[in-house]
XYZ file of C-alpha atoms in Angstrom:
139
model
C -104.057 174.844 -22.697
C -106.949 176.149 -21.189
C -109.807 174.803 -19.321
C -112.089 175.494 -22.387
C -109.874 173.775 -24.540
C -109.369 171.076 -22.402
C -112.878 170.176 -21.816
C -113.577 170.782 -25.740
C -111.061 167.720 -26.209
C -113.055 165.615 -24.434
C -116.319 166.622 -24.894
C -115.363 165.776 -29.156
C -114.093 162.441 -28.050
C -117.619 161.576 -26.218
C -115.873 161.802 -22.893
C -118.201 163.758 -21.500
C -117.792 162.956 -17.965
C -113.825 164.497 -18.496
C -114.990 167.475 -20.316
C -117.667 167.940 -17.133
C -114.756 168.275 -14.624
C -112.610 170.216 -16.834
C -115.122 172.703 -17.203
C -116.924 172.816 -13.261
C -112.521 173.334 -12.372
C -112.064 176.161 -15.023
C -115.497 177.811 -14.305
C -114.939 178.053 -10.383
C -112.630 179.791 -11.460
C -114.396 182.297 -13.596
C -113.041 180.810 -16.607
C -116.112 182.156 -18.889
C -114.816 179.092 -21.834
C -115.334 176.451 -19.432
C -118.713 177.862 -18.344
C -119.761 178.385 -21.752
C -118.823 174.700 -22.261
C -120.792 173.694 -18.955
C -123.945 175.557 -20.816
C -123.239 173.815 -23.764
C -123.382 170.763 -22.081
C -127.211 171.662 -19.954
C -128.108 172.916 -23.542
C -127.381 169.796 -25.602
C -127.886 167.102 -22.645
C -124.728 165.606 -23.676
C -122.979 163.960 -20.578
C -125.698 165.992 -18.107
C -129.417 165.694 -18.052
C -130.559 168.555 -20.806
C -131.452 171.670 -18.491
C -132.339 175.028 -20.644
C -132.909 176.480 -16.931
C -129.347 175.387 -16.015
C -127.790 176.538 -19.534
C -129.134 179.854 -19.276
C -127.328 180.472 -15.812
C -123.907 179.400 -17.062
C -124.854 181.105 -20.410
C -125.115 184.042 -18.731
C -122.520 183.952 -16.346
C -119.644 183.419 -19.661
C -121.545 186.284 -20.656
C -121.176 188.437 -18.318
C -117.261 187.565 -18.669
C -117.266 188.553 -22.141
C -117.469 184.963 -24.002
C -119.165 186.160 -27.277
C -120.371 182.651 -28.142
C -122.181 182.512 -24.962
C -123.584 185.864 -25.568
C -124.941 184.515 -28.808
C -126.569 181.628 -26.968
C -128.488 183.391 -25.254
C -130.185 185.415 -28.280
C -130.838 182.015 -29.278
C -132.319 181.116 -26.085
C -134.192 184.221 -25.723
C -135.199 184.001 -29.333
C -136.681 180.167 -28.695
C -138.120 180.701 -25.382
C -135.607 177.872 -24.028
C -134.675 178.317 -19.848
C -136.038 181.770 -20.238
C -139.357 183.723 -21.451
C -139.324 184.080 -25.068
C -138.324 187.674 -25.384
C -137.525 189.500 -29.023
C -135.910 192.541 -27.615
C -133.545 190.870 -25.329
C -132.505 188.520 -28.324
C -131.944 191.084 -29.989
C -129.454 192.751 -27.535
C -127.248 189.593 -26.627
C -126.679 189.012 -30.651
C -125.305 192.580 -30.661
C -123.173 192.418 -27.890
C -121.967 189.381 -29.176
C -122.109 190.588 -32.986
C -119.978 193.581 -31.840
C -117.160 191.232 -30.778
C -116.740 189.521 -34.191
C -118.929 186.795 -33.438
C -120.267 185.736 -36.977
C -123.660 183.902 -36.465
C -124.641 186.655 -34.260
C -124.346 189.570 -36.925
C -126.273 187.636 -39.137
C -129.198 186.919 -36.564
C -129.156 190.938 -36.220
C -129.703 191.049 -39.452
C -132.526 188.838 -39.459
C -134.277 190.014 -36.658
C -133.826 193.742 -36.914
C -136.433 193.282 -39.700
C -138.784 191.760 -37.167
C -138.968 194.324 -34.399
C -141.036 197.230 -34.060
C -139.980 201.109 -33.387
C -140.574 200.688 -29.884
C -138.481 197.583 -29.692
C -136.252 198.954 -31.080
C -135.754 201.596 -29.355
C -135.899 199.531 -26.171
C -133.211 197.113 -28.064
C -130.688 200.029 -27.954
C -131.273 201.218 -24.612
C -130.420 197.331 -23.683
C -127.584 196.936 -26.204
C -125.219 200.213 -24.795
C -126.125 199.133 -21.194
C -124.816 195.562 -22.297
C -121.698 196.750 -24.165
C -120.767 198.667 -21.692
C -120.545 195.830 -18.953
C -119.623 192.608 -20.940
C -118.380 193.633 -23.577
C -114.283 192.495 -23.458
C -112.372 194.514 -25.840
């Protein structure tokens, strides 16, 4: 089993305080599950006092280790404004990285927003996007 799943088991059985330590053990260890699960965790204020700030770090560290669900997250926190600035363009970019990975919700938020962005943002979205793939993207 792995720390993720550990900590999942727990967290689903309301035992949140369990699914806390089984996530801070697997994400010293750069376990990017269990720190996507420790984001989950700021993000929903389940077990932990609810701290967008504090889910975008540990969002973005799983990110950085490839977790495409945490890459997601933070489209959706970029796209809400939540522990960040509200930013289109770098929404845009995290659902990609993510989408590119297979990770469903994300292709269709592409889809969505692509319609919303201008040319320029665009344009800036790609730049962002190939600079992303290229260092979190786990293949």
């Amino acid at each position: 089993d792995t720390p993720f799943a550990n900590g999942l088991s727990h967290f689903r059985d309301g035992d949140f305080q369990t699914a806390y330590e089984e996530w801070s053990e697997g994400a010293e260890q750069a376990d990017s599950g269990a720190q996507f699960g420790l984001g989950l965790m700021y993000y929903s204020g389940q077990g932990v006092e609810q701290d967008f700030a504090e889910a975008y770090e540990w969002m973005l560290t799983a990110a950085k280790n490839g977790n495409f669900n945490a890459q997601n997250n933070l489209g959706v926190m970029y796209l809400q404004g939540q522990g960040i600035e509200k930013d289109l363009v770098r929404a845009f970019a995290w659902y990609s990285v993510a989408a590119a990975q297979g990770q469903k919700d994300a292709q269709t938020n592409v889809d969505i927003l692509a319609e919303q962005l201008s040319p320029a943002q665009r344009a800036e979205s790609d730049t962002l996007i190939a600079l992303l793939k290229e260092k979190y993207v786990v293949w």
